[in-house]
Amino acid sequence: MEKVTYHIPSISCHHCIHTIKTELEEQEGVVSVEGDLDSKRVVISYNPPATPELLIDILKEINYPPDL
Ligand SMILES: [Cu+2]
């Protein structure tokens, strides 16, 4: 299992984290999504076929682009 952490500046409340979690968990291979409101960071654990590129694409699509 792989793990990535992204800083997402547009996170502003718990609803944002909930949305991100729901959308990412629809991607096959995503195991867990943990968000922290104070640091605006999201930790994603995943297996193939999920890839960082796919995760970033999803985040951009839902208007939560990560700081890269
Ligand atoms: Cu919000």
PDB file of N, CA and C and ligand atoms in Angstrom:
ATOM      1  N   MET A   1       0.845  -1.197   0.000  1.00  0.00           N
ATOM      2  CA  MET A   1       0.000   0.000   0.000  1.00  0.00           C
ATOM      3  C   MET A   1       0.882   1.250   0.000  1.00  0.00           C
ATOM      4  N   GLU A   2       0.479   2.232  -0.775  1.00  0.00           N
ATOM      5  CA  GLU A   2       1.211   3.498  -0.848  1.00  0.00           C
ATOM      6  C   GLU A   2       0.436   4.563  -0.096  1.00  0.00           C
ATOM      7  N   LYS A   3       1.164   5.609   0.284  1.00  0.00           N
ATOM      8  CA  LYS A   3       0.541   6.704   1.024  1.00  0.00           C
ATOM      9  C   LYS A   3       1.059   8.028   0.481  1.00  0.00           C
ATOM     10  N   VAL A   4       0.146   8.962   0.232  1.00  0.00           N
ATOM     11  CA  VAL A   4       0.574  10.302  -0.178  1.00  0.00           C
ATOM     12  C   VAL A   4      -0.122  11.326   0.704  1.00  0.00           C
ATOM     13  N   THR A   5       0.546  12.456   0.887  1.00  0.00           N
ATOM     14  CA  THR A   5      -0.032  13.565   1.647  1.00  0.00           C
ATOM     15  C   THR A   5      -0.064  14.787   0.742  1.00  0.00           C
ATOM     16  N   TYR A   6      -1.229  15.428   0.685  1.00  0.00           N
ATOM     17  CA  TYR A   6      -1.339  16.646  -0.117  1.00  0.00           C
ATOM     18  C   TYR A   6      -1.815  17.789   0.747  1.00  0.00           C
ATOM     19  N   HIS A   7      -1.232  18.968   0.486  1.00  0.00           N
ATOM     20  CA  HIS A   7      -1.727  20.200   1.104  1.00  0.00           C
ATOM     21  C   HIS A   7      -2.711  20.814   0.128  1.00  0.00           C
ATOM     22  N   ILE A   8      -3.923  21.056   0.604  1.00  0.00           N
ATOM     23  CA  ILE A   8      -4.999  21.546  -0.260  1.00  0.00           C
ATOM     24  C   ILE A   8      -5.509  22.871   0.312  1.00  0.00           C
ATOM     25  N   PRO A   9      -5.012  23.990  -0.252  1.00  0.00           N
ATOM     26  CA  PRO A   9      -5.330  25.310   0.321  1.00  0.00           C
ATOM     27  C   PRO A   9      -6.819  25.631   0.362  1.00  0.00           C
ATOM     28  N   SER A  10      -7.608  25.068  -0.559  1.00  0.00           N
ATOM     29  CA  SER A  10      -9.028  25.429  -0.593  1.00  0.00           C
ATOM     30  C   SER A  10      -9.874  24.699   0.454  1.00  0.00           C
ATOM     31  N   ILE A  11      -9.272  23.868   1.289  1.00  0.00           N
ATOM     32  CA  ILE A  11     -10.034  23.264   2.396  1.00  0.00           C
ATOM     33  C   ILE A  11     -10.354  24.357   3.410  1.00  0.00           C
ATOM     34  N   SER A  12     -11.649  24.553   3.696  1.00  0.00           N
ATOM     35  CA  SER A  12     -12.004  25.596   4.662  1.00  0.00           C
ATOM     36  C   SER A  12     -12.904  25.109   5.787  1.00  0.00           C
ATOM     37  N   CYS A  13     -13.463  23.919   5.685  1.00  0.00           N
ATOM     38  CA  CYS A  13     -14.325  23.416   6.753  1.00  0.00           C
ATOM     39  C   CYS A  13     -14.423  21.889   6.670  1.00  0.00           C
ATOM     40  N   HIS A  14     -15.132  21.303   7.633  1.00  0.00           N
ATOM     41  CA  HIS A  14     -15.253  19.851   7.659  1.00  0.00           C
ATOM     42  C   HIS A  14     -16.017  19.316   6.446  1.00  0.00           C
ATOM     43  N   HIS A  15     -16.888  20.155   5.909  1.00  0.00           N
ATOM     44  CA  HIS A  15     -17.632  19.730   4.725  1.00  0.00           C
ATOM     45  C   HIS A  15     -16.676  19.488   3.554  1.00  0.00           C
ATOM     46  N   CYS A  16     -15.678  20.339   3.423  1.00  0.00           N
ATOM     47  CA  CYS A  16     -14.681  20.157   2.355  1.00  0.00           C
ATOM     48  C   CYS A  16     -14.021  18.795   2.510  1.00  0.00           C
ATOM     49  N   ILE A  17     -13.615  18.474   3.702  1.00  0.00           N
ATOM     50  CA  ILE A  17     -12.934  17.197   3.940  1.00  0.00           C
ATOM     51  C   ILE A  17     -13.867  16.034   3.625  1.00  0.00           C
ATOM     52  N   HIS A  18     -15.120  16.169   4.007  1.00  0.00           N
ATOM     53  CA  HIS A  18     -16.108  15.122   3.723  1.00  0.00           C
ATOM     54  C   HIS A  18     -16.257  14.914   2.213  1.00  0.00           C
ATOM     55  N   THR A  19     -16.340  16.023   1.473  1.00  0.00           N
ATOM     56  CA  THR A  19     -16.475  15.941   0.012  1.00  0.00           C
ATOM     57  C   THR A  19     -15.261  15.257  -0.604  1.00  0.00           C
ATOM     58  N   ILE A  20     -14.087  15.670  -0.185  1.00  0.00           N
ATOM     59  CA  ILE A  20     -12.846  15.088  -0.709  1.00  0.00           C
ATOM     60  C   ILE A  20     -12.805  13.588  -0.431  1.00  0.00           C
ATOM     61  N   LYS A  21     -13.151  13.221   0.793  1.00  0.00           N
ATOM     62  CA  LYS A  21     -13.147  11.821   1.198  1.00  0.00           C
ATOM     63  C   LYS A  21     -14.120  10.997   0.342  1.00  0.00           C
ATOM     64  N   THR A  22     -15.333  11.509   0.197  1.00  0.00           N
ATOM     65  CA  THR A  22     -16.353  10.801  -0.572  1.00  0.00           C
ATOM     66  C   THR A  22     -15.921  10.613  -2.024  1.00  0.00           C
ATOM     67  N   GLU A  23     -15.410  11.664  -2.627  1.00  0.00           N
ATOM     68  CA  GLU A  23     -15.030  11.591  -4.050  1.00  0.00           C
ATOM     69  C   GLU A  23     -13.825  10.669  -4.259  1.00  0.00           C
ATOM     70  N   LEU A  24     -12.831  10.787  -3.398  1.00  0.00           N
ATOM     71  CA  LEU A  24     -11.631   9.957  -3.588  1.00  0.00           C
ATOM     72  C   LEU A  24     -11.924   8.485  -3.337  1.00  0.00           C
ATOM     73  N   GLU A  25     -12.816   8.213  -2.381  1.00  0.00           N
ATOM     74  CA  GLU A  25     -13.103   6.823  -2.051  1.00  0.00           C
ATOM     75  C   GLU A  25     -13.892   6.114  -3.150  1.00  0.00           C
ATOM     76  N   GLU A  26     -14.412   6.884  -4.107  1.00  0.00           N
ATOM     77  CA  GLU A  26     -15.072   6.258  -5.259  1.00  0.00           C
ATOM     78  C   GLU A  26     -14.051   5.697  -6.241  1.00  0.00           C
ATOM     79  N   GLN A  27     -12.812   6.149  -6.133  1.00  0.00           N
ATOM     80  CA  GLN A  27     -11.762   5.655  -7.029  1.00  0.00           C
ATOM     81  C   GLN A  27     -11.331   4.261  -6.583  1.00  0.00           C
ATOM     82  N   GLU A  28     -11.345   3.326  -7.508  1.00  0.00           N
ATOM     83  CA  GLU A  28     -10.910   1.968  -7.208  1.00  0.00           C
ATOM     84  C   GLU A  28      -9.458   1.978  -6.726  1.00  0.00           C
ATOM     85  N   GLY A  29      -9.187   1.276  -5.651  1.00  0.00           N
ATOM     86  CA  GLY A  29      -7.826   1.192  -5.124  1.00  0.00           C
ATOM     87  C   GLY A  29      -7.595   2.085  -3.921  1.00  0.00           C
ATOM     88  N   VAL A  30      -8.444   3.116  -3.750  1.00  0.00           N
ATOM     89  CA  VAL A  30      -8.265   4.005  -2.598  1.00  0.00           C
ATOM     90  C   VAL A  30      -8.737   3.281  -1.342  1.00  0.00           C
ATOM     91  N   VAL A  31      -7.850   3.190  -0.356  1.00  0.00           N
ATOM     92  CA  VAL A  31      -8.131   2.442   0.868  1.00  0.00           C
ATOM     93  C   VAL A  31      -8.671   3.365   1.963  1.00  0.00           C
ATOM     94  N   SER A  32      -8.014   4.496   2.163  1.00  0.00           N
ATOM     95  CA  SER A  32      -8.511   5.427   3.184  1.00  0.00           C
ATOM     96  C   SER A  32      -8.090   6.848   2.864  1.00  0.00           C
ATOM     97  N   VAL A  33      -8.884   7.782   3.355  1.00  0.00           N
ATOM     98  CA  VAL A  33      -8.621   9.210   3.171  1.00  0.00           C
ATOM     99  C   VAL A  33      -8.815   9.874   4.520  1.00  0.00           C
ATOM    100  N   GLU A  34      -7.757  10.480   5.020  1.00  0.00           N
ATOM    101  CA  GLU A  34      -7.859  11.180   6.297  1.00  0.00           C
ATOM    102  C   GLU A  34      -7.513  12.637   6.076  1.00  0.00           C
ATOM    103  N   GLY A  35      -8.399  13.530   6.531  1.00  0.00           N
ATOM    104  CA  GLY A  35      -8.158  14.953   6.340  1.00  0.00           C
ATOM    105  C   GLY A  35      -7.990  15.665   7.667  1.00  0.00           C
ATOM    106  N   ASP A  36      -7.149  16.685   7.658  1.00  0.00           N
ATOM    107  CA  ASP A  36      -6.970  17.512   8.846  1.00  0.00           C
ATOM    108  C   ASP A  36      -7.260  18.958   8.480  1.00  0.00           C
ATOM    109  N   LEU A  37      -8.251  19.517   9.162  1.00  0.00           N
ATOM    110  CA  LEU A  37      -8.716  20.861   8.823  1.00  0.00           C
ATOM    111  C   LEU A  37      -7.668  21.925   9.143  1.00  0.00           C
ATOM    112  N   ASP A  38      -7.031  21.840  10.286  1.00  0.00           N
ATOM    113  CA  ASP A  38      -6.069  22.883  10.697  1.00  0.00           C
ATOM    114  C   ASP A  38      -4.890  23.001   9.731  1.00  0.00           C
ATOM    115  N   SER A  39      -4.344  21.856   9.344  1.00  0.00           N
ATOM    116  CA  SER A  39      -3.170  21.903   8.458  1.00  0.00           C
ATOM    117  C   SER A  39      -3.569  21.882   6.981  1.00  0.00           C
ATOM    118  N   LYS A  40      -4.876  21.675   6.706  1.00  0.00           N
ATOM    119  CA  LYS A  40      -5.383  21.558   5.332  1.00  0.00           C
ATOM    120  C   LYS A  40      -4.660  20.456   4.570  1.00  0.00           C
ATOM    121  N   ARG A  41      -4.398  19.374   5.266  1.00  0.00           N
ATOM    122  CA  ARG A  41      -3.707  18.255   4.636  1.00  0.00           C
ATOM    123  C   ARG A  41      -4.604  17.033   4.568  1.00  0.00           C
ATOM    124  N   VAL A  42      -4.400  16.266   3.495  1.00  0.00           N
ATOM    125  CA  VAL A  42      -5.153  15.031   3.303  1.00  0.00           C
ATOM    126  C   VAL A  42      -4.148  13.904   3.087  1.00  0.00           C
ATOM    127  N   VAL A  43      -4.318  12.819   3.835  1.00  0.00           N
ATOM    128  CA  VAL A  43      -3.448  11.652   3.691  1.00  0.00           C
ATOM    129  C   VAL A  43      -4.268  10.552   3.025  1.00  0.00           C
ATOM    130  N   ILE A  44      -3.782  10.083   1.893  1.00  0.00           N
ATOM    131  CA  ILE A  44      -4.508   9.082   1.100  1.00  0.00           C
ATOM    132  C   ILE A  44      -3.683   7.799   1.037  1.00  0.00           C
ATOM    133  N   SER A  45      -4.291   6.696   1.443  1.00  0.00           N
ATOM    134  CA  SER A  45      -3.655   5.383   1.307  1.00  0.00           C
ATOM    135  C   SER A  45      -4.322   4.674   0.139  1.00  0.00           C
ATOM    136  N   TYR A  46      -3.507   4.064  -0.705  1.00  0.00           N
ATOM    137  CA  TYR A  46      -4.083   3.472  -1.916  1.00  0.00           C
ATOM    138  C   TYR A  46      -3.247   2.308  -2.425  1.00  0.00           C
ATOM    139  N   ASN A  47      -3.880   1.505  -3.234  1.00  0.00           N
ATOM    140  CA  ASN A  47      -3.240   0.424  -3.975  1.00  0.00           C
ATOM    141  C   ASN A  47      -3.560   0.636  -5.449  1.00  0.00           C
ATOM    142  N   PRO A  48      -2.852  -0.040  -6.356  1.00  0.00           N
ATOM    143  CA  PRO A  48      -3.258  -0.015  -7.763  1.00  0.00           C
ATOM    144  C   PRO A  48      -4.712  -0.474  -7.895  1.00  0.00           C
ATOM    145  N   PRO A  49      -5.472   0.023  -8.855  1.00  0.00           N
ATOM    146  CA  PRO A  49      -5.061   0.865  -9.974  1.00  0.00           C
ATOM    147  C   PRO A  49      -4.973   2.355  -9.651  1.00  0.00           C
ATOM    148  N   ALA A  50      -5.184   2.763  -8.401  1.00  0.00           N
ATOM    149  CA  ALA A  50      -5.058   4.188  -8.082  1.00  0.00           C
ATOM    150  C   ALA A  50      -3.592   4.605  -8.202  1.00  0.00           C
ATOM    151  N   THR A  51      -3.383   5.815  -8.686  1.00  0.00           N
ATOM    152  CA  THR A  51      -2.037   6.387  -8.799  1.00  0.00           C
ATOM    153  C   THR A  51      -2.104   7.839  -8.325  1.00  0.00           C
ATOM    154  N   PRO A  52      -0.966   8.430  -7.959  1.00  0.00           N
ATOM    155  CA  PRO A  52      -0.972   9.840  -7.576  1.00  0.00           C
ATOM    156  C   PRO A  52      -1.565  10.720  -8.669  1.00  0.00           C
ATOM    157  N   GLU A  53      -1.273  10.398  -9.925  1.00  0.00           N
ATOM    158  CA  GLU A  53      -1.801  11.205 -11.035  1.00  0.00           C
ATOM    159  C   GLU A  53      -3.322  11.185 -11.056  1.00  0.00           C
ATOM    160  N   LEU A  54      -3.901   9.984 -10.857  1.00  0.00           N
ATOM    161  CA  LEU A  54      -5.367   9.861 -10.836  1.00  0.00           C
ATOM    162  C   LEU A  54      -5.953  10.634  -9.664  1.00  0.00           C
ATOM    163  N   LEU A  55      -5.305  10.521  -8.499  1.00  0.00           N
ATOM    164  CA  LEU A  55      -5.810  11.208  -7.299  1.00  0.00           C
ATOM    165  C   LEU A  55      -5.786  12.719  -7.503  1.00  0.00           C
ATOM    166  N   ILE A  56      -4.697  13.212  -8.084  1.00  0.00           N
ATOM    167  CA  ILE A  56      -4.567  14.653  -8.336  1.00  0.00           C
ATOM    168  C   ILE A  56      -5.617  15.107  -9.340  1.00  0.00           C
ATOM    169  N   ASP A  57      -5.862  14.294 -10.377  1.00  0.00           N
ATOM    170  CA  ASP A  57      -6.887  14.639 -11.362  1.00  0.00           C
ATOM    171  C   ASP A  57      -8.259  14.760 -10.712  1.00  0.00           C
ATOM    172  N   ILE A  58      -8.583  13.834  -9.818  1.00  0.00           N
ATOM    173  CA  ILE A  58      -9.880  13.887  -9.130  1.00  0.00           C
ATOM    174  C   ILE A  58      -9.962  15.156  -8.287  1.00  0.00           C
ATOM    175  N   LEU A  59      -8.913  15.455  -7.547  1.00  0.00           N
ATOM    176  CA  LEU A  59      -8.902  16.643  -6.686  1.00  0.00           C
ATOM    177  C   LEU A  59      -9.071  17.922  -7.507  1.00  0.00           C
ATOM    178  N   LYS A  60      -8.445  17.968  -8.662  1.00  0.00           N
ATOM    179  CA  LYS A  60      -8.599  19.152  -9.524  1.00  0.00           C
ATOM    180  C   LYS A  60     -10.027  19.257 -10.038  1.00  0.00           C
ATOM    181  N   GLU A  61     -10.606  18.108 -10.436  1.00  0.00           N
ATOM    182  CA  GLU A  61     -11.969  18.090 -10.977  1.00  0.00           C
ATOM    183  C   GLU A  61     -12.987  18.615  -9.973  1.00  0.00           C
ATOM    184  N   ILE A  62     -12.785  18.322  -8.698  1.00  0.00           N
ATOM    185  CA  ILE A  62     -13.768  18.741  -7.683  1.00  0.00           C
ATOM    186  C   ILE A  62     -13.368  20.066  -7.029  1.00  0.00           C
ATOM    187  N   ASN A  63     -12.437  20.768  -7.655  1.00  0.00           N
ATOM    188  CA  ASN A  63     -12.018  22.098  -7.193  1.00  0.00           C
ATOM    189  C   ASN A  63     -11.298  22.115  -5.853  1.00  0.00           C
ATOM    190  N   TYR A  64     -10.572  21.052  -5.595  1.00  0.00           N
ATOM    191  CA  TYR A  64      -9.664  21.039  -4.437  1.00  0.00           C
ATOM    192  C   TYR A  64      -8.266  20.666  -4.924  1.00  0.00           C
ATOM    193  N   PRO A  65      -7.686  21.496  -5.787  1.00  0.00           N
ATOM    194  CA  PRO A  65      -6.366  21.144  -6.312  1.00  0.00           C
ATOM    195  C   PRO A  65      -5.308  21.187  -5.213  1.00  0.00           C
ATOM    196  N   PRO A  66      -4.441  20.177  -5.152  1.00  0.00           N
ATOM    197  CA  PRO A  66      -3.380  20.201  -4.153  1.00  0.00           C
ATOM    198  C   PRO A  66      -2.250  21.143  -4.558  1.00  0.00           C
ATOM    199  N   ASP A  67      -1.573  21.650  -3.558  1.00  0.00           N
ATOM    200  CA  ASP A  67      -0.345  22.425  -3.728  1.00  0.00           C
ATOM    201  C   ASP A  67       0.748  21.434  -4.062  1.00  0.00           C
ATOM    202  N   LEU A  68       1.363  21.531  -5.210  1.00  0.00           N
ATOM    203  CA  LEU A  68       2.391  20.532  -5.562  1.00  0.00           C
ATOM    204  C   LEU A  68       3.744  21.205  -5.722  1.00  0.00           C
TER     205      LEU A  68
HETATM  206 CU    CU B   1     -15.750  23.486   3.378  1.00  0.00          CU
END
